[in-house]
Backbone as JSON Lines, residues from 0, in Angstrom:
{"i":0,"aa":"I","n":[-29.83,-58.96,-36.33],"ca":[-28.47,-58.94,-36.84],"c":[-27.55,-59.76,-35.93]}
{"i":1,"aa":"R","n":[-27.74,-59.65,-34.61],"ca":[-26.83,-60.33,-33.68],"c":[-26.79,-61.84,-33.93]}
{"i":2,"aa":"G","n":[-27.96,-62.47,-34.04],"ca":[-28.02,-63.91,-34.23],"c":[-27.37,-64.34,-35.53]}
{"i":3,"aa":"F","n":[-27.65,-63.62,-36.59],"ca":[-27.07,-63.92,-37.89],"c":[-25.55,-63.74,-37.86]}
{"i":4,"aa":"A","n":[-25.11,-62.65,-37.26],"ca":[-23.67,-62.38,-37.17],"c":[-22.97,-63.45,-36.35]}
{"i":5,"aa":"L","n":[-23.6,-63.87,-35.25],"ca":[-23.0,-64.89,-34.42],"c":[-22.9,-66.22,-35.17]}
{"i":6,"aa":"E","n":[-23.93,-66.55,-35.93],"ca":[-23.91,-67.78,-36.73],"c":[-22.76,-67.75,-37.74]}
{"i":7,"aa":"I","n":[-22.6,-66.64,-38.41],"ca":[-21.5,-66.5,-39.37],"c":[-20.15,-66.57,-38.65]}
{"i":8,"aa":"G","n":[-20.04,-65.88,-37.53],"ca":[-18.79,-65.89,-36.76],"c":[-18.39,-67.28,-36.31]}
{"i":9,"aa":"R","n":[-19.34,-68.05,-35.83],"ca":[-19.03,-69.42,-35.4],"c":[-18.63,-70.29,-36.59]}
{"i":10,"aa":"F","n":[-19.3,-70.1,-37.72],"ca":[-18.91,-70.82,-38.94],"c":[-17.46,-70.5,-39.3]}
{"i":11,"aa":"L","n":[-17.11,-69.23,-39.27],"ca":[-15.75,-68.82,-39.62],"c":[-14.72,-69.41,-38.66]}
{"i":12,"aa":"E","n":[-15.06,-69.44,-37.38],"ca":[-14.15,-70.05,-36.4],"c":[-13.88,-71.51,-36.75]}
{"i":13,"aa":"R","n":[-14.94,-72.24,-37.12],"ca":[-14.79,-73.66,-37.48],"c":[-13.92,-73.83,-38.72]}
{"i":14,"aa":"Q","n":[-13.86,-72.81,-39.56],"ca":[-13.05,-72.86,-40.78],"c":[-11.59,-72.48,-40.53]}
{"i":15,"aa":"G","n":[-11.28,-72.13,-39.3],"ca":[-9.9,-71.78,-38.97],"c":[-9.55,-70.32,-39.16]}
{"i":16,"aa":"V","n":[-10.55,-69.47,-39.31],"ca":[-10.31,-68.04,-39.46],"c":[-9.68,-67.5,-38.18]}
{"i":17,"aa":"K","n":[-8.69,-66.62,-38.31],"ca":[-7.95,-66.11,-37.16],"c":[-8.54,-64.83,-36.59]}
{"i":18,"aa":"M","n":[-9.39,-64.16,-37.37],"ca":[-9.97,-62.9,-36.94],"c":[-11.22,-62.62,-37.76]}
{"i":19,"aa":"V","n":[-12.16,-61.92,-37.15],"ca":[-13.37,-61.5,-37.86],"c":[-13.4,-59.97,-37.86]}
{"i":20,"aa":"V","n":[-13.63,-59.4,-39.03],"ca":[-13.8,-57.95,-39.15],"c":[-15.26,-57.69,-39.52]}
{"i":21,"aa":"V","n":[-15.94,-56.94,-38.69],"ca":[-17.31,-56.55,-38.98],"c":[-17.2,-55.23,-39.74]}
{"i":22,"aa":"A","n":[-17.35,-55.3,-41.06],"ca":[-17.03,-54.17,-41.94],"c":[-18.24,-53.34,-42.31]}
{"i":23,"aa":"C","n":[-19.23,-53.33,-41.47],"ca":[-20.43,-52.51,-41.68],"c":[-20.68,-51.75,-40.39]}
{"i":24,"aa":"N","n":[-20.89,-50.45,-40.51],"ca":[-21.1,-49.63,-39.32],"c":[-22.37,-50.01,-38.56]}
{"i":25,"aa":"S","n":[-23.46,-50.26,-39.29],"ca":[-24.71,-50.65,-38.62],"c":[-24.56,-51.98,-37.91]}
{"i":26,"aa":"A","n":[-23.91,-52.95,-38.56],"ca":[-23.7,-54.26,-37.94],"c":[-22.76,-54.14,-36.75]}
{"i":27,"aa":"T","n":[-21.73,-53.31,-36.88],"ca":[-20.82,-53.09,-35.75],"c":[-21.61,-52.52,-34.58]}
{"i":28,"aa":"S","n":[-22.46,-51.55,-34.83],"ca":[-23.27,-50.94,-33.77],"c":[-24.16,-51.97,-33.09]}
{"i":29,"aa":"A","n":[-24.75,-52.84,-33.88],"ca":[-25.72,-53.79,-33.35],"c":[-25.1,-55.02,-32.72]}
{"i":30,"aa":"A","n":[-23.97,-55.51,-33.25],"ca":[-23.53,-56.84,-32.86],"c":[-22.1,-56.98,-32.37]}
{"i":31,"aa":"L","n":[-21.29,-55.96,-32.44],"ca":[-19.86,-56.12,-32.13],"c":[-19.62,-56.65,-30.72]}
{"i":32,"aa":"A","n":[-20.2,-56.02,-29.73],"ca":[-19.96,-56.44,-28.34],"c":[-20.41,-57.89,-28.14]}
{"i":33,"aa":"H","n":[-21.51,-58.26,-28.72],"ca":[-22.03,-59.62,-28.61],"c":[-21.06,-60.61,-29.25]}
{"i":34,"aa":"L","n":[-20.57,-60.29,-30.43],"ca":[-19.62,-61.16,-31.12],"c":[-18.31,-61.29,-30.33]}
{"i":35,"aa":"Q","n":[-17.82,-60.19,-29.82],"ca":[-16.58,-60.22,-29.06],"c":[-16.72,-61.09,-27.81]}
{"i":36,"aa":"A","n":[-17.9,-61.08,-27.21],"ca":[-18.14,-61.89,-26.02],"c":[-18.29,-63.37,-26.34]}
{"i":37,"aa":"E","n":[-18.81,-63.68,-27.5],"ca":[-19.15,-65.06,-27.84],"c":[-18.1,-65.82,-28.63]}
{"i":38,"aa":"L","n":[-17.29,-65.12,-29.42],"ca":[-16.34,-65.81,-30.29],"c":[-14.97,-65.91,-29.64]}
{"i":39,"aa":"E","n":[-14.23,-66.93,-30.0],"ca":[-12.89,-67.14,-29.47],"c":[-11.85,-66.3,-30.2]}
{"i":40,"aa":"V","n":[-12.09,-66.0,-31.47],"ca":[-11.14,-65.23,-32.26],"c":[-11.37,-63.73,-32.01]}
{"i":41,"aa":"P","n":[-10.34,-62.91,-32.24],"ca":[-10.54,-61.46,-32.11],"c":[-11.58,-60.97,-33.12]}
{"i":42,"aa":"V","n":[-12.38,-60.01,-32.7],"ca":[-13.4,-59.41,-33.57],"c":[-13.18,-57.91,-33.55]}
{"i":43,"aa":"V","n":[-13.0,-57.34,-34.73],"ca":[-12.75,-55.9,-34.87],"c":[-13.89,-55.3,-35.67]}
{"i":44,"aa":"G","n":[-14.36,-54.16,-35.22],"ca":[-15.39,-53.42,-35.95],"c":[-14.8,-52.16,-36.55]}
{"i":45,"aa":"V","n":[-15.65,-51.4,-37.22],"ca":[-15.17,-50.2,-37.9],"c":[-15.36,-48.91,-37.1]}
{"i":46,"aa":"I","n":[-16.12,-48.97,-36.04],"ca":[-16.46,-47.73,-35.32],"c":[-15.32,-47.24,-34.45]}
{"i":47,"aa":"A","n":[-14.72,-48.07,-33.64],"ca":[-13.64,-47.62,-32.75],"c":[-12.47,-47.03,-33.51]}
{"i":48,"aa":"P","n":[-11.99,-47.67,-34.58],"ca":[-10.88,-47.05,-35.31],"c":[-11.23,-45.68,-35.89]}
{"i":49,"aa":"E","n":[-12.46,-45.52,-36.37],"ca":[-12.87,-44.21,-36.9],"c":[-12.97,-43.17,-35.79]}
{"i":50,"aa":"A","n":[-13.55,-43.56,-34.67],"ca":[-13.69,-42.62,-33.56],"c":[-12.33,-42.15,-33.08]}
{"i":51,"aa":"E","n":[-11.39,-43.09,-32.95],"ca":[-10.04,-42.73,-32.52],"c":[-9.37,-41.79,-33.53]}
{"i":52,"aa":"A","n":[-9.52,-42.08,-34.8],"ca":[-8.92,-41.23,-35.84],"c":[-9.54,-39.84,-35.83]}
{"i":53,"aa":"A","n":[-10.84,-39.76,-35.62],"ca":[-11.51,-38.46,-35.61],"c":[-11.04,-37.6,-34.44]}
{"i":54,"aa":"V","n":[-10.91,-38.2,-33.27],"ca":[-10.46,-37.46,-32.09],"c":[-9.02,-36.98,-32.3]}
{"i":55,"aa":"Q","n":[-8.2,-37.79,-32.94],"ca":[-6.83,-37.37,-33.23],"c":[-6.77,-36.28,-34.3]}
{"i":56,"aa":"A","n":[-7.7,-36.32,-35.26],"ca":[-7.66,-35.39,-36.38],"c":[-8.21,-34.0,-36.07]}
{"i":57,"aa":"T","n":[-9.18,-33.93,-35.17],"ca":[-9.86,-32.65,-34.95],"c":[-8.92,-31.61,-34.35]}
{"i":58,"aa":"R","n":[-9.06,-30.39,-34.84],"ca":[-8.28,-29.28,-34.34],"c":[-9.13,-28.39,-33.42]}
{"i":59,"aa":"N","n":[-10.43,-28.34,-33.7],"ca":[-11.3,-27.47,-32.89],"c":[-12.23,-28.26,-31.96]}
{"i":60,"aa":"R","n":[-12.05,-29.59,-31.92],"ca":[-12.82,-30.47,-31.04],"c":[-14.31,-30.44,-31.36]}
{"i":61,"aa":"R","n":[-14.63,-30.3,-32.66],"ca":[-16.02,-30.32,-33.13],"c":[-16.07,-31.36,-34.25]}
{"i":62,"aa":"I","n":[-16.68,-32.51,-33.92],"ca":[-16.7,-33.65,-34.82],"c":[-18.13,-33.96,-35.25]}
{"i":63,"aa":"G","n":[-18.3,-34.15,-36.55],"ca":[-19.6,-34.55,-37.09],"c":[-19.58,-36.01,-37.5]}
{"i":64,"aa":"L","n":[-20.76,-36.57,-37.63],"ca":[-20.92,-37.95,-38.09],"c":[-22.04,-37.98,-39.12]}
{"i":65,"aa":"L","n":[-21.76,-38.55,-40.28],"ca":[-22.78,-38.87,-41.26],"c":[-22.92,-40.38,-41.24]}
{"i":66,"aa":"A","n":[-24.12,-40.9,-41.01],"ca":[-24.29,-42.35,-40.9],"c":[-25.74,-42.72,-41.17]}
{"i":67,"aa":"T","n":[-25.98,-44.01,-41.19],"ca":[-27.36,-44.5,-41.33],"c":[-28.12,-44.21,-40.03]}
{"i":68,"aa":"E","n":[-29.42,-44.29,-40.12],"ca":[-30.23,-44.08,-38.93],"c":[-29.91,-45.1,-37.84]}
{"i":69,"aa":"A","n":[-29.72,-46.36,-38.22],"ca":[-29.42,-47.41,-37.24],"c":[-28.12,-47.12,-36.5]}
{"i":70,"aa":"T","n":[-27.12,-46.67,-37.23],"ca":[-25.83,-46.38,-36.61],"c":[-25.93,-45.19,-35.67]}
{"i":71,"aa":"V","n":[-26.6,-44.13,-36.09],"ca":[-26.74,-42.95,-35.23],"c":[-27.53,-43.3,-33.97]}
{"i":72,"aa":"E","n":[-28.65,-44.02,-34.15],"ca":[-29.5,-44.37,-33.01],"c":[-28.8,-45.27,-32.01]}
{"i":73,"aa":"A","n":[-27.88,-46.1,-32.47],"ca":[-27.17,-47.0,-31.55],"c":[-26.29,-46.23,-30.57]}
{"i":74,"aa":"G","n":[-25.78,-45.07,-30.98],"ca":[-25.02,-44.21,-30.08],"c":[-23.59,-44.65,-29.78]}
{"i":75,"aa":"R","n":[-23.07,-45.65,-30.49],"ca":[-21.7,-46.13,-30.22],"c":[-20.64,-45.06,-30.47]}
{"i":76,"aa":"Y","n":[-20.81,-44.31,-31.56],"ca":[-19.83,-43.25,-31.85],"c":[-19.79,-42.23,-30.72]}
{"i":77,"aa":"A","n":[-20.96,-41.78,-30.3],"ca":[-21.01,-40.77,-29.24],"c":[-20.33,-41.27,-27.97]}
{"i":78,"aa":"T","n":[-20.61,-42.51,-27.6],"ca":[-20.01,-43.08,-26.4],"c":[-18.49,-43.17,-26.52]}
{"i":79,"aa":"L","n":[-18.02,-43.69,-27.66],"ca":[-16.58,-43.84,-27.85],"c":[-15.86,-42.5,-27.9]}
{"i":80,"aa":"I","n":[-16.41,-41.56,-28.64],"ca":[-15.76,-40.26,-28.77],"c":[-15.69,-39.56,-27.42]}
{"i":81,"aa":"R","n":[-16.76,-39.6,-26.68],"ca":[-16.75,-38.95,-25.36],"c":[-15.8,-39.65,-24.39]}
{"i":82,"aa":"S","n":[-15.63,-40.97,-24.55],"ca":[-14.68,-41.67,-23.68],"c":[-13.24,-41.32,-24.05]}
{"i":83,"aa":"L","n":[-13.0,-40.98,-25.29],"ca":[-11.66,-40.6,-25.75],"c":[-11.34,-39.14,-25.42]}
{"i":84,"aa":"D","n":[-12.36,-38.27,-25.48],"ca":[-12.17,-36.85,-25.18],"c":[-13.51,-36.26,-24.77]}
{"i":85,"aa":"A","n":[-13.7,-36.13,-23.47],"ca":[-14.99,-35.66,-22.95],"c":[-15.31,-34.23,-23.38]}
{"i":86,"aa":"G","n":[-14.31,-33.48,-23.83],"ca":[-14.53,-32.1,-24.24],"c":[-14.94,-31.91,-25.68]}
{"i":87,"aa":"V","n":[-14.99,-32.99,-26.44],"ca":[-15.37,-32.9,-27.85],"c":[-16.86,-32.63,-27.98]}
{"i":88,"aa":"S","n":[-17.21,-31.71,-28.86],"ca":[-18.61,-31.51,-29.23],"c":[-18.88,-32.43,-30.41]}
{"i":89,"aa":"F","n":[-19.92,-33.24,-30.3],"ca":[-20.19,-34.28,-31.29],"c":[-21.56,-34.06,-31.9]}
{"i":90,"aa":"F","n":[-21.62,-34.11,-33.23],"ca":[-22.85,-33.81,-33.97],"c":[-23.18,-34.97,-34.91]}
{"i":91,"aa":"P","n":[-23.95,-35.96,-34.43],"ca":[-24.32,-37.09,-35.29],"c":[-25.51,-36.72,-36.18]}
{"i":92,"aa":"L","n":[-25.47,-37.17,-37.42],"ca":[-26.54,-36.86,-38.35],"c":[-26.89,-38.1,-39.17]}
{"i":93,"aa":"A","n":[-28.12,-38.55,-39.04],"ca":[-28.6,-39.67,-39.84],"c":[-28.86,-39.19,-41.27]}
{"i":94,"aa":"C","n":[-28.52,-40.03,-42.23],"ca":[-28.65,-39.68,-43.65],"c":[-29.54,-40.7,-44.36]}
{"i":95,"aa":"P","n":[-30.84,-40.68,-44.07],"ca":[-31.71,-41.66,-44.71],"c":[-31.67,-41.52,-46.23]}
{"i":96,"aa":"G","n":[-31.54,-42.66,-46.9],"ca":[-31.56,-42.67,-48.36],"c":[-30.23,-42.47,-49.03]}
{"i":97,"aa":"L","n":[-29.21,-42.03,-48.31],"ca":[-27.93,-41.74,-48.97],"c":[-27.27,-43.03,-49.48]}
{"i":98,"aa":"A","n":[-27.28,-44.08,-48.71],"ca":[-26.68,-45.34,-49.17],"c":[-27.39,-45.84,-50.43]}
{"i":99,"aa":"E","n":[-28.69,-45.7,-50.47],"ca":[-29.46,-46.13,-51.65],"c":[-29.1,-45.29,-52.88]}
{"i":100,"aa":"L","n":[-28.89,-44.0,-52.7],"ca":[-28.46,-43.15,-53.81],"c":[-27.09,-43.59,-54.33]}
{"i":101,"aa":"I","n":[-26.21,-43.95,-53.41],"ca":[-24.88,-44.39,-53.8],"c":[-24.95,-45.72,-54.55]}
{"i":102,"aa":"E","n":[-25.89,-46.56,-54.19],"ca":[-26.07,-47.86,-54.86],"c":[-26.81,-47.74,-56.19]}
{"i":103,"aa":"S","n":[-27.37,-46.59,-56.47],"ca":[-28.18,-46.41,-57.68],"c":[-27.32,-46.41,-58.95]}
{"i":104,"aa":"D","n":[-27.98,-46.32,-60.07],"ca":[-27.29,-46.26,-61.36],"c":[-26.54,-44.95,-61.56]}
{"i":105,"aa":"T","n":[-26.89,-43.93,-60.77],"ca":[-26.24,-42.62,-60.89],"c":[-25.73,-42.14,-59.53]}
{"i":106,"aa":"P","n":[-24.7,-42.81,-58.99],"ca":[-24.23,-42.44,-57.65],"c":[-23.64,-41.04,-57.57]}
{"i":107,"aa":"Y","n":[-23.21,-40.48,-58.7],"ca":[-22.66,-39.13,-58.71],"c":[-23.63,-38.12,-59.31]}
{"i":108,"aa":"G","n":[-24.88,-38.53,-59.44],"ca":[-25.88,-37.69,-60.08],"c":[-26.35,-36.54,-59.21]}
{"i":109,"aa":"A","n":[-27.22,-35.74,-59.79],"ca":[-27.73,-34.54,-59.12],"c":[-28.43,-34.87,-57.81]}
{"i":110,"aa":"G","n":[-29.15,-36.0,-57.76],"ca":[-29.85,-36.38,-56.52],"c":[-28.88,-36.63,-55.38]}
{"i":111,"aa":"T","n":[-27.79,-37.29,-55.67],"ca":[-26.78,-37.56,-54.64],"c":[-26.1,-36.27,-54.21]}
{"i":112,"aa":"V","n":[-25.73,-35.44,-55.17],"ca":[-25.07,-34.17,-54.85],"c":[-25.99,-33.3,-53.99]}
{"i":113,"aa":"E","n":[-27.25,-33.24,-54.34],"ca":[-28.22,-32.44,-53.58],"c":[-28.38,-32.99,-52.16]}
{"i":114,"aa":"A","n":[-28.48,-34.31,-52.03],"ca":[-28.63,-34.92,-50.72],"c":[-27.39,-34.65,-49.85]}
{"i":115,"aa":"V","n":[-26.21,-34.8,-50.43],"ca":[-24.97,-34.56,-49.69],"c":[-24.9,-33.11,-49.22]}
{"i":116,"aa":"R","n":[-25.25,-32.18,-50.08],"ca":[-25.24,-30.76,-49.67],"c":[-26.2,-30.53,-48.51]}
{"i":117,"aa":"A","n":[-27.37,-31.15,-48.59],"ca":[-28.37,-30.99,-47.52],"c":[-27.86,-31.59,-46.2]}
{"i":118,"aa":"Y","n":[-27.21,-32.75,-46.28],"ca":[-26.7,-33.37,-45.06],"c":[-25.47,-32.63,-44.52]}
{"i":119,"aa":"A","n":[-24.69,-32.04,-45.4],"ca":[-23.49,-31.31,-44.96],"c":[-23.85,-29.99,-44.27]}
{"i":120,"aa":"A","n":[-24.94,-29.37,-44.69],"ca":[-25.28,-28.02,-44.21],"c":[-25.33,-27.89,-42.69]}
{"i":121,"aa":"P","n":[-26.04,-28.76,-41.96],"ca":[-26.07,-28.58,-40.5],"c":[-24.72,-28.78,-39.83]}
{"i":122,"aa":"L","n":[-23.9,-29.66,-40.39],"ca":[-22.57,-29.87,-39.81],"c":[-21.66,-28.68,-40.09]}
{"i":123,"aa":"K","n":[-21.79,-28.1,-41.27],"ca":[-21.02,-26.89,-41.58],"c":[-21.45,-25.75,-40.66]}
{"i":124,"aa":"K","n":[-22.74,-25.66,-40.4],"ca":[-23.26,-24.62,-39.51],"c":[-22.68,-24.78,-38.09]}
{"i":125,"aa":"E","n":[-22.45,-26.02,-37.69],"ca":[-21.87,-26.28,-36.36],"c":[-20.35,-26.12,-36.35]}
{"i":126,"aa":"E","n":[-19.78,-25.78,-37.52],"ca":[-18.35,-25.52,-37.67],"c":[-17.48,-26.72,-37.3]}
{"i":127,"aa":"V","n":[-17.94,-27.92,-37.68],"ca":[-17.11,-29.1,-37.45],"c":[-15.88,-29.01,-38.36]}
{"i":128,"aa":"D","n":[-14.77,-29.53,-37.88],"ca":[-13.58,-29.58,-38.74],"c":[-13.23,-31.02,-39.11]}
{"i":129,"aa":"T","n":[-13.98,-31.96,-38.56],"ca":[-13.76,-33.38,-38.83],"c":[-15.12,-34.05,-38.97]}
{"i":130,"aa":"V","n":[-15.27,-34.87,-40.01],"ca":[-16.53,-35.58,-40.23],"c":[-16.22,-37.06,-40.43]}
{"i":131,"aa":"I","n":[-16.85,-37.88,-39.62],"ca":[-16.73,-39.33,-39.77],"c":[-17.75,-39.78,-40.8]}
{"i":132,"aa":"L","n":[-17.28,-40.53,-41.8],"ca":[-18.18,-41.15,-42.78],"c":[-18.56,-42.5,-42.2]}
{"i":133,"aa":"G","n":[-19.67,-42.52,-41.48],"ca":[-20.08,-43.67,-40.69],"c":[-20.9,-44.71,-41.43]}
{"i":134,"aa":"C","n":[-20.64,-44.88,-42.7],"ca":[-21.26,-45.94,-43.51],"c":[-20.23,-46.31,-44.57]}
{"i":135,"aa":"T","n":[-20.03,-47.59,-44.77],"ca":[-18.99,-48.02,-45.71],"c":[-19.32,-47.64,-47.15]}
{"i":136,"aa":"H","n":[-20.54,-47.23,-47.43],"ca":[-20.89,-46.74,-48.76],"c":[-20.34,-45.33,-49.02]}
{"i":137,"aa":"Y","n":[-20.29,-44.51,-47.99],"ca":[-20.02,-43.09,-48.17],"c":[-18.67,-42.76,-48.8]}
{"i":138,"aa":"P","n":[-17.59,-43.49,-48.49],"ca":[-16.32,-43.17,-49.16],"c":[-16.37,-43.33,-50.69]}
{"i":139,"aa":"L","n":[-17.34,-44.07,-51.19],"ca":[-17.47,-44.23,-52.64],"c":[-17.78,-42.9,-53.33]}
{"i":140,"aa":"I","n":[-18.36,-41.97,-52.57],"ca":[-18.65,-40.64,-53.12],"c":[-17.8,-39.59,-52.4]}
{"i":141,"aa":"R","n":[-16.62,-39.99,-52.03],"ca":[-15.71,-39.12,-51.28],"c":[-15.54,-37.75,-51.93]}
{"i":142,"aa":"H","n":[-15.39,-37.72,-53.25],"ca":[-15.16,-36.45,-53.93],"c":[-16.38,-35.53,-53.82]}
{"i":143,"aa":"V","n":[-17.56,-36.09,-53.86],"ca":[-18.79,-35.29,-53.68],"c":[-18.81,-34.72,-52.26]}
{"i":144,"aa":"L","n":[-18.46,-35.54,-51.29],"ca":[-18.42,-35.09,-49.9],"c":[-17.34,-34.03,-49.68]}
{"i":145,"aa":"E","n":[-16.18,-34.22,-50.27],"ca":[-15.09,-33.23,-50.14],"c":[-15.52,-31.88,-50.7]}
{"i":146,"aa":"R","n":[-16.21,-31.89,-51.84],"ca":[-16.69,-30.62,-52.42],"c":[-17.74,-29.97,-51.52]}
{"i":147,"aa":"A","n":[-18.61,-30.77,-50.93],"ca":[-19.67,-30.22,-50.08],"c":[-19.11,-29.6,-48.8]}
{"i":148,"aa":"F","n":[-18.09,-30.23,-48.22],"ca":[-17.54,-29.73,-46.96],"c":[-16.41,-28.73,-47.13]}
{"i":149,"aa":"G","n":[-15.68,-28.81,-48.21],"ca":[-14.57,-27.9,-48.42],"c":[-13.27,-28.41,-47.83]}
{"i":150,"aa":"R","n":[-12.2,-27.7,-48.14],"ca":[-10.85,-28.12,-47.77],"c":[-10.58,-28.11,-46.27]}
{"i":151,"aa":"G","n":[-11.28,-27.31,-45.52],"ca":[-11.0,-27.18,-44.09],"c":[-11.55,-28.31,-43.23]}
{"i":152,"aa":"V","n":[-12.23,-29.26,-43.84],"ca":[-12.85,-30.35,-43.08],"c":[-12.16,-31.67,-43.44]}
{"i":153,"aa":"T","n":[-11.73,-32.4,-42.42],"ca":[-11.11,-33.7,-42.59],"c":[-12.2,-34.77,-42.59]}
{"i":154,"aa":"L","n":[-12.21,-35.62,-43.61],"ca":[-13.15,-36.73,-43.67],"c":[-12.44,-37.99,-43.17]}
{"i":155,"aa":"V","n":[-13.07,-38.69,-42.25],"ca":[-12.51,-39.91,-41.67],"c":[-13.39,-41.07,-42.1]}
{"i":156,"aa":"F","n":[-12.77,-42.1,-42.67],"ca":[-13.55,-43.29,-43.04],"c":[-12.8,-44.54,-42.63]}
{"i":157,"aa":"S","n":[-13.52,-45.64,-42.6],"ca":[-13.06,-46.82,-41.89],"c":[-11.96,-47.64,-42.54]}
{"i":158,"aa":"A","n":[-11.8,-47.62,-43.83],"ca":[-10.91,-48.57,-44.5],"c":[-9.49,-48.55,-43.93]}
{"i":159,"aa":"E","n":[-8.84,-47.42,-43.98],"ca":[-7.45,-47.34,-43.53],"c":[-7.32,-47.55,-42.03]}
{"i":160,"aa":"E","n":[-8.22,-46.95,-41.28],"ca":[-8.15,-47.05,-39.83],"c":[-8.41,-48.48,-39.36]}
{"i":161,"aa":"T","n":[-9.37,-49.14,-39.97],"ca":[-9.67,-50.52,-39.6],"c":[-8.52,-51.44,-40.0]}
{"i":162,"aa":"A","n":[-7.93,-51.2,-41.15],"ca":[-6.78,-52.01,-41.59],"c":[-5.64,-51.9,-40.58]}
{"i":163,"aa":"R","n":[-5.39,-50.71,-40.07],"ca":[-4.34,-50.54,-39.05],"c":[-4.67,-51.34,-37.79]}
{"i":164,"aa":"K","n":[-5.94,-51.26,-37.38],"ca":[-6.38,-51.98,-36.17],"c":[-6.24,-53.48,-36.37]}
{"i":165,"aa":"V","n":[-6.57,-53.99,-37.54],"ca":[-6.44,-55.41,-37.84],"c":[-4.97,-55.81,-37.77]}
{"i":166,"aa":"A","n":[-4.1,-55.03,-38.39],"ca":[-2.67,-55.33,-38.39],"c":[-2.12,-55.34,-36.96]}
{"i":167,"aa":"E","n":[-2.51,-54.36,-36.15],"ca":[-2.05,-54.3,-34.76],"c":[-2.53,-55.53,-33.97]}
{"i":168,"aa":"T","n":[-3.79,-55.88,-34.16],"ca":[-4.36,-57.02,-33.42],"c":[-3.68,-58.32,-33.84]}
{"i":169,"aa":"L","n":[-3.48,-58.52,-35.13],"ca":[-2.82,-59.75,-35.6],"c":[-1.36,-59.8,-35.12]}
{"i":170,"aa":"A","n":[-0.7,-58.66,-35.08],"ca":[0.69,-58.63,-34.61],"c":[0.77,-59.01,-33.13]}
{"i":171,"aa":"R","n":[-0.19,-58.57,-32.33],"ca":[-0.23,-58.91,-30.9],"c":[-0.54,-60.38,-30.68]}
{"i":172,"aa":"K","n":[-1.31,-60.99,-31.57],"ca":[-1.74,-62.39,-31.4],"c":[-0.71,-63.33,-31.99]}
């Protein structure tokens, strides 16, 4: 991913692009630091804005993460959240197959609902009050996730938080 991302980033720089947004959690996990080191333009990923929003949103300092296996294994969320608040209990959970269910012909079907309930169960057991949707596919089934977690859990996803970060970065530049 790093080499491909760097090739795209350099192409964009040559085209006069003022900023690069890595809008995939797995790609952000794998390549963000490399891109930031190699490119001249600012590079923003989706993980830091979500982590910051989650730490601000939590009331009981128990944060869950639903993400792809690659994103969970990379450990970026855990590192960022602990750097923002060392007292937060963090519960990352890989959701194999969930993105594929969302991409299917029946993203709101019984298979997706069943998978979401299964993935929500361990986080509910840990009494998280905030859950990061660590894959850009997951907000597409936001209503399914809201029903699975209930009203007492805040869902954090990258779109709004990343947009704020982009606006702040462009304003500074």
